[in-house]
mmCIF file of C-alpha atoms in Angstrom:
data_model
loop_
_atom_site.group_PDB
_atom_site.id
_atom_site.type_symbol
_atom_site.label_atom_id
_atom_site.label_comp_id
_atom_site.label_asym_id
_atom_site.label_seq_id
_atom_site.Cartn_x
_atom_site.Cartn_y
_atom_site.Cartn_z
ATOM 1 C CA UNK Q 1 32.845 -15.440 -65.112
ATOM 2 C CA UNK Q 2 34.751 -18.893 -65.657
ATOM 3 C CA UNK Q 3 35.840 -19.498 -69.293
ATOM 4 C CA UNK Q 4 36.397 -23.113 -68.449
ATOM 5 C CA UNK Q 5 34.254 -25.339 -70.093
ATOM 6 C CA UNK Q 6 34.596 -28.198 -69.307
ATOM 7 C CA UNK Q 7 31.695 -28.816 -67.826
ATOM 8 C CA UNK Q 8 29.531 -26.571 -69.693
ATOM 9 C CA UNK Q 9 27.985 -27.376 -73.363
ATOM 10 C CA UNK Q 10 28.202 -23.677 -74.233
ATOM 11 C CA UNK Q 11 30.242 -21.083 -72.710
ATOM 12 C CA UNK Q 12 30.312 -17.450 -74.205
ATOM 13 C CA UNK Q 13 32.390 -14.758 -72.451
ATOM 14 C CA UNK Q 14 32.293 -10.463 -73.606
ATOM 15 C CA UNK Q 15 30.972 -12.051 -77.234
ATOM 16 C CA UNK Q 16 30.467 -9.009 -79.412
ATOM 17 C CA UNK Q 17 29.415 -8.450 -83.027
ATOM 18 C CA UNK Q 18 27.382 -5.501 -84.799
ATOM 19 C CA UNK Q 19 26.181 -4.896 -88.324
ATOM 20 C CA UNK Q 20 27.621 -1.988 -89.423
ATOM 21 C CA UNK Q 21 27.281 0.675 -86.696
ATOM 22 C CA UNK Q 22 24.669 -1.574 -84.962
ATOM 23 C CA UNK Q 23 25.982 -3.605 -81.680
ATOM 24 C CA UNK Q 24 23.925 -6.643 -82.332
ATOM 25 C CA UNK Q 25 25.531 -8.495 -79.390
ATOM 26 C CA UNK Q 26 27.390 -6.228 -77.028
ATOM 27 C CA UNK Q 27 29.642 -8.212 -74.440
ATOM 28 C CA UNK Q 28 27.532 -11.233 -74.016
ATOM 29 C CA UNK Q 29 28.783 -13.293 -71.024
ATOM 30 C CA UNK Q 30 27.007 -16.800 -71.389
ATOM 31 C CA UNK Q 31 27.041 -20.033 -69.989
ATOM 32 C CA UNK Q 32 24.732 -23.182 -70.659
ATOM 33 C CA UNK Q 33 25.201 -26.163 -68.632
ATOM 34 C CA UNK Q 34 25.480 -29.744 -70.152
ATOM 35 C CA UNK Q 35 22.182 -31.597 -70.146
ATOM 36 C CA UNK Q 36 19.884 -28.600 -69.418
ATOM 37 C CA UNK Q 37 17.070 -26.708 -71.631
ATOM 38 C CA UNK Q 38 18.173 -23.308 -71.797
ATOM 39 C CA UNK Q 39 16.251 -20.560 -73.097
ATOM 40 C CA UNK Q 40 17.108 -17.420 -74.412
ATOM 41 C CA UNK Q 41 14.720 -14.639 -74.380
ATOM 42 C CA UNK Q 42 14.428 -11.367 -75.718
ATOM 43 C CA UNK Q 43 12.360 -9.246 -78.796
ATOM 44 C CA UNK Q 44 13.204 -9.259 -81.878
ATOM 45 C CA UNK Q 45 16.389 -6.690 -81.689
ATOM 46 C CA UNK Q 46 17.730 -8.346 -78.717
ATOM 47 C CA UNK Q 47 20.660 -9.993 -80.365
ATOM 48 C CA UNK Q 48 19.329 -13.869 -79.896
ATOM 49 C CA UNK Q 49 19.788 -15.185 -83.329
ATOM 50 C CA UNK Q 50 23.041 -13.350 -83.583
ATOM 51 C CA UNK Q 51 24.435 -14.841 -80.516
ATOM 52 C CA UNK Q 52 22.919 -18.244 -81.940
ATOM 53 C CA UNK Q 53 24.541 -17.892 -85.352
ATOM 54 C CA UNK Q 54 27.926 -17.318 -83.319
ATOM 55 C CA UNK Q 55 27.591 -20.300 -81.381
ATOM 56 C CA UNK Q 56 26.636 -22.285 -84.503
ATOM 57 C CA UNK Q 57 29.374 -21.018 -86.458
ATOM 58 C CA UNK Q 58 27.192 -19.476 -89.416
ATOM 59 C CA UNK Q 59 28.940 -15.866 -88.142
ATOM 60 C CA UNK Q 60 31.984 -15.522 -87.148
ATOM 61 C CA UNK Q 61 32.974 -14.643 -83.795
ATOM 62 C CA UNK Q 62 34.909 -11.189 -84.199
ATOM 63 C CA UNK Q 63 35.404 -10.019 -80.579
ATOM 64 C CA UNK Q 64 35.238 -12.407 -77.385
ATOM 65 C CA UNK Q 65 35.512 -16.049 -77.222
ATOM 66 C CA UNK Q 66 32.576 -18.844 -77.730
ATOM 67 C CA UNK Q 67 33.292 -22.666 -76.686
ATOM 68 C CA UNK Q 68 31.046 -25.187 -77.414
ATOM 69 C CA UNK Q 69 32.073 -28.360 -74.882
ATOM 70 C CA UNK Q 70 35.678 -26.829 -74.644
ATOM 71 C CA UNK Q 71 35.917 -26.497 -78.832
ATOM 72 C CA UNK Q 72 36.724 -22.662 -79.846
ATOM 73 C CA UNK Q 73 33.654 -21.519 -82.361
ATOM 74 C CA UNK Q 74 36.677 -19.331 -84.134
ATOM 75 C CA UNK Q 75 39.853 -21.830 -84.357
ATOM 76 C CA UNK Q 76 37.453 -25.224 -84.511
ATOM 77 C CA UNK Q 77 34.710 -24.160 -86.335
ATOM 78 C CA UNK Q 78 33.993 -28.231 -87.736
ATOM 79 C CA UNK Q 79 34.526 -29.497 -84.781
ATOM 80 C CA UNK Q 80 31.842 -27.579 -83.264
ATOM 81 C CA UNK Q 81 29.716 -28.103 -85.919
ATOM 82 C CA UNK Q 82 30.315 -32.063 -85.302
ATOM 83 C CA UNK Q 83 28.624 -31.659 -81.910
ATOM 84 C CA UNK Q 84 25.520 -29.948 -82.859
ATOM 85 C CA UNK Q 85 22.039 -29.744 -84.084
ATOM 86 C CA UNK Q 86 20.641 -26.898 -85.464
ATOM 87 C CA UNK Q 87 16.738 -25.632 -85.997
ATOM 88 C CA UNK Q 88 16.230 -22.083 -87.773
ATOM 89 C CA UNK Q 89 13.676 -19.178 -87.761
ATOM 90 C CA UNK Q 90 13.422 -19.912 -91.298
ATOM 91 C CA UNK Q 91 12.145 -23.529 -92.470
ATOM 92 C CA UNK Q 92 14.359 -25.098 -94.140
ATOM 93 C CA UNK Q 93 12.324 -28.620 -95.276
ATOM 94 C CA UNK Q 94 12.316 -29.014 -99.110
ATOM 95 C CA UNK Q 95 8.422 -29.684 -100.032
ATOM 96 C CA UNK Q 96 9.391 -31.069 -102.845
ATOM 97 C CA UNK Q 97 11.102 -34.035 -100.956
ATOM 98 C CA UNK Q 98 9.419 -36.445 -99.144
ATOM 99 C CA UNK Q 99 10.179 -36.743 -95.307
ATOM 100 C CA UNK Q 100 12.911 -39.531 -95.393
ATOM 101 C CA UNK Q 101 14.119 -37.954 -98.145
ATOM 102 C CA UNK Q 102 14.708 -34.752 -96.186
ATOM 103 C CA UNK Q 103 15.983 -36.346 -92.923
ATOM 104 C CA UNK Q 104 18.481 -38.395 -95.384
ATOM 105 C CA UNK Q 105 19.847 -35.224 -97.303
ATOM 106 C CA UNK Q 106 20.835 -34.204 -93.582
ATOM 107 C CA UNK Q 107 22.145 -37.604 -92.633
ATOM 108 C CA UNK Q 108 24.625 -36.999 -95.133
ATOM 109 C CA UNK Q 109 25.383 -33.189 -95.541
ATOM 110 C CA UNK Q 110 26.385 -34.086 -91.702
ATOM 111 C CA UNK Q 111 28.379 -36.917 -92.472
ATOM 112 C CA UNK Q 112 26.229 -40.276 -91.176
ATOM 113 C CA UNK Q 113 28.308 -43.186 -92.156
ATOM 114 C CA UNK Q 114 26.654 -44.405 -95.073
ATOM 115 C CA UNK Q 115 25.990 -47.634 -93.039
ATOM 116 C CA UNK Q 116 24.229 -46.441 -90.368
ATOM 117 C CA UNK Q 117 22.148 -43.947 -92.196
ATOM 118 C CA UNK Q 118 19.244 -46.245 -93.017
ATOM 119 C CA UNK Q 119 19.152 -46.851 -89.435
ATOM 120 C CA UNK Q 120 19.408 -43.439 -87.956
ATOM 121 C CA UNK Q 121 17.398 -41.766 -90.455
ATOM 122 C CA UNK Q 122 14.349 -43.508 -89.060
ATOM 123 C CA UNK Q 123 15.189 -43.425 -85.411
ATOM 124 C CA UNK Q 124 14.931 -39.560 -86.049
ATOM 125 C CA UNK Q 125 11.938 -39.545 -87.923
ATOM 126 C CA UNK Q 126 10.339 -41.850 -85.283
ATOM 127 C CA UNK Q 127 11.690 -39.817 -82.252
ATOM 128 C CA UNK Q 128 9.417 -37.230 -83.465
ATOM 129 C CA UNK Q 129 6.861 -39.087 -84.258
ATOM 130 C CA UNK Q 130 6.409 -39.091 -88.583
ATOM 131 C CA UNK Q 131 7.125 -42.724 -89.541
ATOM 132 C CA UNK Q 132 3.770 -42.727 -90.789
ATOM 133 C CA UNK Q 133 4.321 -39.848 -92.952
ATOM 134 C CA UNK Q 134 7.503 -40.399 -93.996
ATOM 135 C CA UNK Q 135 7.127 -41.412 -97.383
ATOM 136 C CA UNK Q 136 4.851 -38.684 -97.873
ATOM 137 C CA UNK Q 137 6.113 -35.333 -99.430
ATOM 138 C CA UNK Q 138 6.947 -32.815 -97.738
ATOM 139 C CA UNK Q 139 4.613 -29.884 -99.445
ATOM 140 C CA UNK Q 140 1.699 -32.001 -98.087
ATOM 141 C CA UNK Q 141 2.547 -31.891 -94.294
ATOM 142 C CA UNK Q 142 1.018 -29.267 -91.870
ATOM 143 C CA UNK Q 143 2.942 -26.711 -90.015
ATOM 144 C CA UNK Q 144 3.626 -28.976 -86.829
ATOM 145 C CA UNK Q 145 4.691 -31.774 -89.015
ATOM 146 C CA UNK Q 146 6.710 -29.250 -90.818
ATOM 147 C CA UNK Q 147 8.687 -28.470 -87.459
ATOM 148 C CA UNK Q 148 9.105 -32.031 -86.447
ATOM 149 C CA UNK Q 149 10.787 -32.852 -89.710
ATOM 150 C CA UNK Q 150 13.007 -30.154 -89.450
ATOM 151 C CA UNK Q 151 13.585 -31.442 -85.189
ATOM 152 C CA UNK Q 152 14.423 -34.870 -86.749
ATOM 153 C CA UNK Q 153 17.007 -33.140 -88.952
ATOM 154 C CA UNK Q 154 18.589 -31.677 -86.768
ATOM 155 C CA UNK Q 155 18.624 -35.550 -84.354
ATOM 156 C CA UNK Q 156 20.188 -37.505 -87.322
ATOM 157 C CA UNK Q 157 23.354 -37.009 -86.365
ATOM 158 C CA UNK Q 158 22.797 -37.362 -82.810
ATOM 159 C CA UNK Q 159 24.102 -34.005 -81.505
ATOM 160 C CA UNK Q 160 25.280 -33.248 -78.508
ATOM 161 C CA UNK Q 161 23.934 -29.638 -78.455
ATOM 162 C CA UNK Q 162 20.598 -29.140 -80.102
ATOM 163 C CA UNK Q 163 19.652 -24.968 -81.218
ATOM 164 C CA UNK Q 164 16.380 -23.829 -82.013
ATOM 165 C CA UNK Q 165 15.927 -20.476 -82.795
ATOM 166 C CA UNK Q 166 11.497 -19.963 -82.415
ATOM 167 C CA UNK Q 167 10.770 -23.461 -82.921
ATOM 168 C CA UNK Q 168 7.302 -23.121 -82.319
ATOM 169 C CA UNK Q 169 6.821 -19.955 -84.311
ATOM 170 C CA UNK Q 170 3.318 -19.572 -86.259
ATOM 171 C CA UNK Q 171 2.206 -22.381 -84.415
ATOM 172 C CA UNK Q 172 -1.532 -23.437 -82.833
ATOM 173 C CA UNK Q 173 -1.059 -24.115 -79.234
ATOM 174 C CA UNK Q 174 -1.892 -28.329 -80.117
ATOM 175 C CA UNK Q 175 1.014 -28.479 -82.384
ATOM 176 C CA UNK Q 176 3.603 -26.235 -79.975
ATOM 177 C CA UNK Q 177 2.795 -28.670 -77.018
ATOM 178 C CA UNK Q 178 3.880 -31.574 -79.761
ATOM 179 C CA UNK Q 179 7.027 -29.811 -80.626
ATOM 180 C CA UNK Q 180 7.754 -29.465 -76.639
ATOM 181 C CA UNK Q 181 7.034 -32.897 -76.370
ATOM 182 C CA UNK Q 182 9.269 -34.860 -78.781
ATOM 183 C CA UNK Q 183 12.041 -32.169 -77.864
ATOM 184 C CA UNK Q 184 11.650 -33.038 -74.465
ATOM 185 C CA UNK Q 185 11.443 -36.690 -74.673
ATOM 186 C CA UNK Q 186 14.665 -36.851 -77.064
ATOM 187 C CA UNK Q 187 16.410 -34.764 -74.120
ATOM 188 C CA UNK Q 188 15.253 -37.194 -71.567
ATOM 189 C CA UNK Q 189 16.282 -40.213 -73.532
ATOM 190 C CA UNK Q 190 19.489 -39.009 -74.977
ATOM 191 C CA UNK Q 191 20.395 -36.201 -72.345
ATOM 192 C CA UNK Q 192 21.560 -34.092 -74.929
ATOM 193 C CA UNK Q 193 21.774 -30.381 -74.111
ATOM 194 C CA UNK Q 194 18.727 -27.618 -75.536
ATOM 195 C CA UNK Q 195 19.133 -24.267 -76.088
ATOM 196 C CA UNK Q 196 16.168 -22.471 -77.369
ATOM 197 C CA UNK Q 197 15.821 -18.874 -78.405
ATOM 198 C CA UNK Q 198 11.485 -17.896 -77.939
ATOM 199 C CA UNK Q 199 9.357 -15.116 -77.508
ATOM 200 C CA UNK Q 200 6.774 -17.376 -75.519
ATOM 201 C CA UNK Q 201 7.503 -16.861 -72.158
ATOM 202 C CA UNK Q 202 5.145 -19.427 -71.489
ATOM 203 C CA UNK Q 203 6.547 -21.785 -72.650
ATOM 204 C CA UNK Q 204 9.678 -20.966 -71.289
ATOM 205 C CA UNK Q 205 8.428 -21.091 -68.052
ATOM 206 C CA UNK Q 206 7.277 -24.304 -68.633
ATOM 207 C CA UNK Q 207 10.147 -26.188 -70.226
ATOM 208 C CA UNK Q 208 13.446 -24.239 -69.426
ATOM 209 C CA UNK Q 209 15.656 -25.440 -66.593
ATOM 210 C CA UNK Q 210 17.300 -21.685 -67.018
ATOM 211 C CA UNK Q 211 16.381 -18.711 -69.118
ATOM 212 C CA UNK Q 212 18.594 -15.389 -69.852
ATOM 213 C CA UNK Q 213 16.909 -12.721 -70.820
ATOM 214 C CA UNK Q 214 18.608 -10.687 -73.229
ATOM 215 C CA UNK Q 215 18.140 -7.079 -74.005
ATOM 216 C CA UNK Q 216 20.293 -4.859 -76.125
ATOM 217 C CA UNK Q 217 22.956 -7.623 -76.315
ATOM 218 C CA UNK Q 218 23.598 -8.662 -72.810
ATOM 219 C CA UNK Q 219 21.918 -11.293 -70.318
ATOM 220 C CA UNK Q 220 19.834 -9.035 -67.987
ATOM 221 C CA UNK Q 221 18.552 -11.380 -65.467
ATOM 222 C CA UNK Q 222 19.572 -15.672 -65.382
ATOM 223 C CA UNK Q 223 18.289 -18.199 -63.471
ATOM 224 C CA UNK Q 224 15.464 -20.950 -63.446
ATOM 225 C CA UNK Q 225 12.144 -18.994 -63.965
ATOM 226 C CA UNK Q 226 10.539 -19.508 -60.685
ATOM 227 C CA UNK Q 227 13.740 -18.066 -58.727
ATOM 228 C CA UNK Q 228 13.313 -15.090 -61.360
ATOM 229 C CA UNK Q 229 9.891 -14.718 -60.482
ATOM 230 C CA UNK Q 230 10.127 -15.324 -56.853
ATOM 231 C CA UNK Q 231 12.859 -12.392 -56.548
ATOM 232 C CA UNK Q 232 10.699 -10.037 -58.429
ATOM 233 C CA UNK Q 233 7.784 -10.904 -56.216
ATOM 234 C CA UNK Q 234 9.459 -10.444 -52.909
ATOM 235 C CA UNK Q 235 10.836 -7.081 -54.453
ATOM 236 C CA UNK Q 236 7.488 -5.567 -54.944
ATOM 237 C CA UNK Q 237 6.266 -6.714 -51.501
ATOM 238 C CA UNK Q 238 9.382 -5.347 -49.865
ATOM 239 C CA UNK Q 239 8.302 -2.000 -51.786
ATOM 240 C CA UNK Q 240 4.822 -2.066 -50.710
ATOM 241 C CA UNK Q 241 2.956 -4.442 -53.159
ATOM 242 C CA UNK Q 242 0.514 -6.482 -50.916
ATOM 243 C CA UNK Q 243 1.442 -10.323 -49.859
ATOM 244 C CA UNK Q 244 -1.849 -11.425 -51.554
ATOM 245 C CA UNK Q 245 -0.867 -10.136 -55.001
ATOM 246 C CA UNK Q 246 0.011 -13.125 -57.260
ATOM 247 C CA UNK Q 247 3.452 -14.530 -58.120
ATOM 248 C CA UNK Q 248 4.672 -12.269 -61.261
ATOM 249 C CA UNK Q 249 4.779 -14.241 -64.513
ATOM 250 C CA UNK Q 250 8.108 -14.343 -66.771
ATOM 251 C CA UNK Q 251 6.722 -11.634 -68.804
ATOM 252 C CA UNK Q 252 6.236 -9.401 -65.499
ATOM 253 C CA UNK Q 253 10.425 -10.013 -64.813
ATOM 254 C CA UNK Q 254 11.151 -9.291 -68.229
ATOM 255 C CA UNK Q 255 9.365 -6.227 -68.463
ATOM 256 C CA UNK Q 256 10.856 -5.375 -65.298
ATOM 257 C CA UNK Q 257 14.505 -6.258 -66.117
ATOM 258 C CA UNK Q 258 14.202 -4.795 -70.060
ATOM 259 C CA UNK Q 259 12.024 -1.277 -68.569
ATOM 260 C CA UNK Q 260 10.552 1.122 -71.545
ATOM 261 C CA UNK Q 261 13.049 -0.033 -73.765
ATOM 262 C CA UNK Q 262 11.100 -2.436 -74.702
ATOM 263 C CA UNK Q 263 8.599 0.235 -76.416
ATOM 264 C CA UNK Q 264 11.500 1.790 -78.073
ATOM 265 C CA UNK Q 265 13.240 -1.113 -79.170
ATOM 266 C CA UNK Q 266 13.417 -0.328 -83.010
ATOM 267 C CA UNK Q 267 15.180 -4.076 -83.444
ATOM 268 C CA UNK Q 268 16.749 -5.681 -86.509
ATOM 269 C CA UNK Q 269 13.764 -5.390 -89.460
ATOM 270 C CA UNK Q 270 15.084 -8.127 -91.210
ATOM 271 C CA UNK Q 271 14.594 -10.317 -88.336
ATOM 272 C CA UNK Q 272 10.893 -9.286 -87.957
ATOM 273 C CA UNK Q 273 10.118 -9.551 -91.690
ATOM 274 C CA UNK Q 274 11.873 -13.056 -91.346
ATOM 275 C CA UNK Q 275 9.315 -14.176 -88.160
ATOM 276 C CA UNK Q 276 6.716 -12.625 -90.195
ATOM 277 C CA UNK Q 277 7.270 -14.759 -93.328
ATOM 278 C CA UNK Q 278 7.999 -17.823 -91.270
ATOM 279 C CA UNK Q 279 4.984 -17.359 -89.522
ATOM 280 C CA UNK Q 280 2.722 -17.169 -92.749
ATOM 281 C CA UNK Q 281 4.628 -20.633 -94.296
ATOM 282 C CA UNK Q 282 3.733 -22.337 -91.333
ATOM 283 C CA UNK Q 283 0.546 -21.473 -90.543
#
């Protein structure tokens, strides 16, 4: 694998780092091209939101190397944090704020000239569609309008690389397509780079250039999802499966790639108690 990244938003070679005796992330070799929606899936366990906090600078990077567009996460940690956007599991919105308010706290914990922040705070909040709502608190919006508040603080200071870990988490299926749909019309206008950690493989499927799937702290299988799916199709026909049978979904490849382990992956606990609480808030 290449460590030049020069042409790559995100480039991660034999990144390692455990808690305690646990390998979280266990020689992760990584690359995300500029401009693309990546995804990164896995169960909870897998070592996603490790990897992410790595890239994002919120852990450090003990073992291995990270670049984000040719900046070392270790030695350059602020200018990496210049270049990016960043959505957690958790929310982060303060309900007792009112949307502006919010986007405007970010505009300048992220260092928006004071003259332009006016300006870009409601290009954000319009790019995901709560200009209406802005002067509205924050405690009064629902879960969807929740996430797209927290999308357009991560946009106000027009990243280069924008991270969501389970954007769409505790969602109803109207208010995930929303989410998909401002994120993927501030990509198309801005042609900023997306990774996205997920459980949905749906929705991976449907708005990932690539996806790695990640099990036990390594990439298992890359490539755009219909490749991955074509190759495990034309596997089970060359072992006997009939032509007829339908193309296997992203789920079928990942349960292929990940094998029982999946059953038996016991997983970080804090990180399901965290989706489970996160999923409660916003639904």
């Amino acid at each position: 694998m290449t460590t030049d990244s020069g042409a790559h938003a995100v480039v991660c070679s034999r990144l390692a780092h455990a808690f305690g005796d646990t390998k979280a992330v266990d020689g992760l070799d990584l690359t995300v091209r500029e401009g693309e929606v990546f995804g990164l899936l896995g169960p909870n366990g897998a070592g996603k939101t490790t990897a992410i906090r790595c890239i994002t600078t919120l852990l450090r990077v003990p073992s291995g190397m990270v670049r984000v567009f040719g900046h070392d996460a270790a030695g350059d940690r602020m200018a990496v944090r210049r270049l990016l956007g960043y959505v957690p599991q958790q929310l982060s919105a303060d309900s007792g704020l009112t949307g502006r308010e919010n986007v405007s706290l970010f505009a300048r914990v992220f260092d928006v000239p004071r003259r332009e922040r006016a300006e870009r705070v409601a290009q954000a909040l319009g790019a995901v569609g709560l200009t209406d709502a802005a002067d509205r608190l924050a405690g009064t919006y629902s879960g969807g309008m929740v996430r797209r508040l927290e999308l357009a603080q991560a946009l106000v200071s027009a990243p280069r690389l924008l991270i969501l870990d389970e954007p769409t988490i505790g969602l109803d299926p109207i208010a995930r397509t929303g989410v998909w749909e401002h994120i993927t019309a501030v990509r198309e206008a801005t042609g900023m780079t997306v990774l996205v950690t997920t459980h949905s493989m749906d929705e991976a499927d449907r708005y990932c250039d690539r996806v790695g799937l990640m099990h036990r702290g390594r990439i298992r299988a890359l490539g755009a999802p219909v490749e991955l799916r074509e190759g495990l199709g034309e596997r089970r026909r060359a072992e006997g499966a009939p032509a007829t049978d339908p193309l296997p979904s992203l789920e079928d490849v990942f349960r292929d790639v990940a094998g029982s382990g999946l059953d038996e992956q016991a997983g970080d606990f804090r990180d399901v108690r965290s989706t489970r609480r996160t999923a409660r808030r916003v639904g």
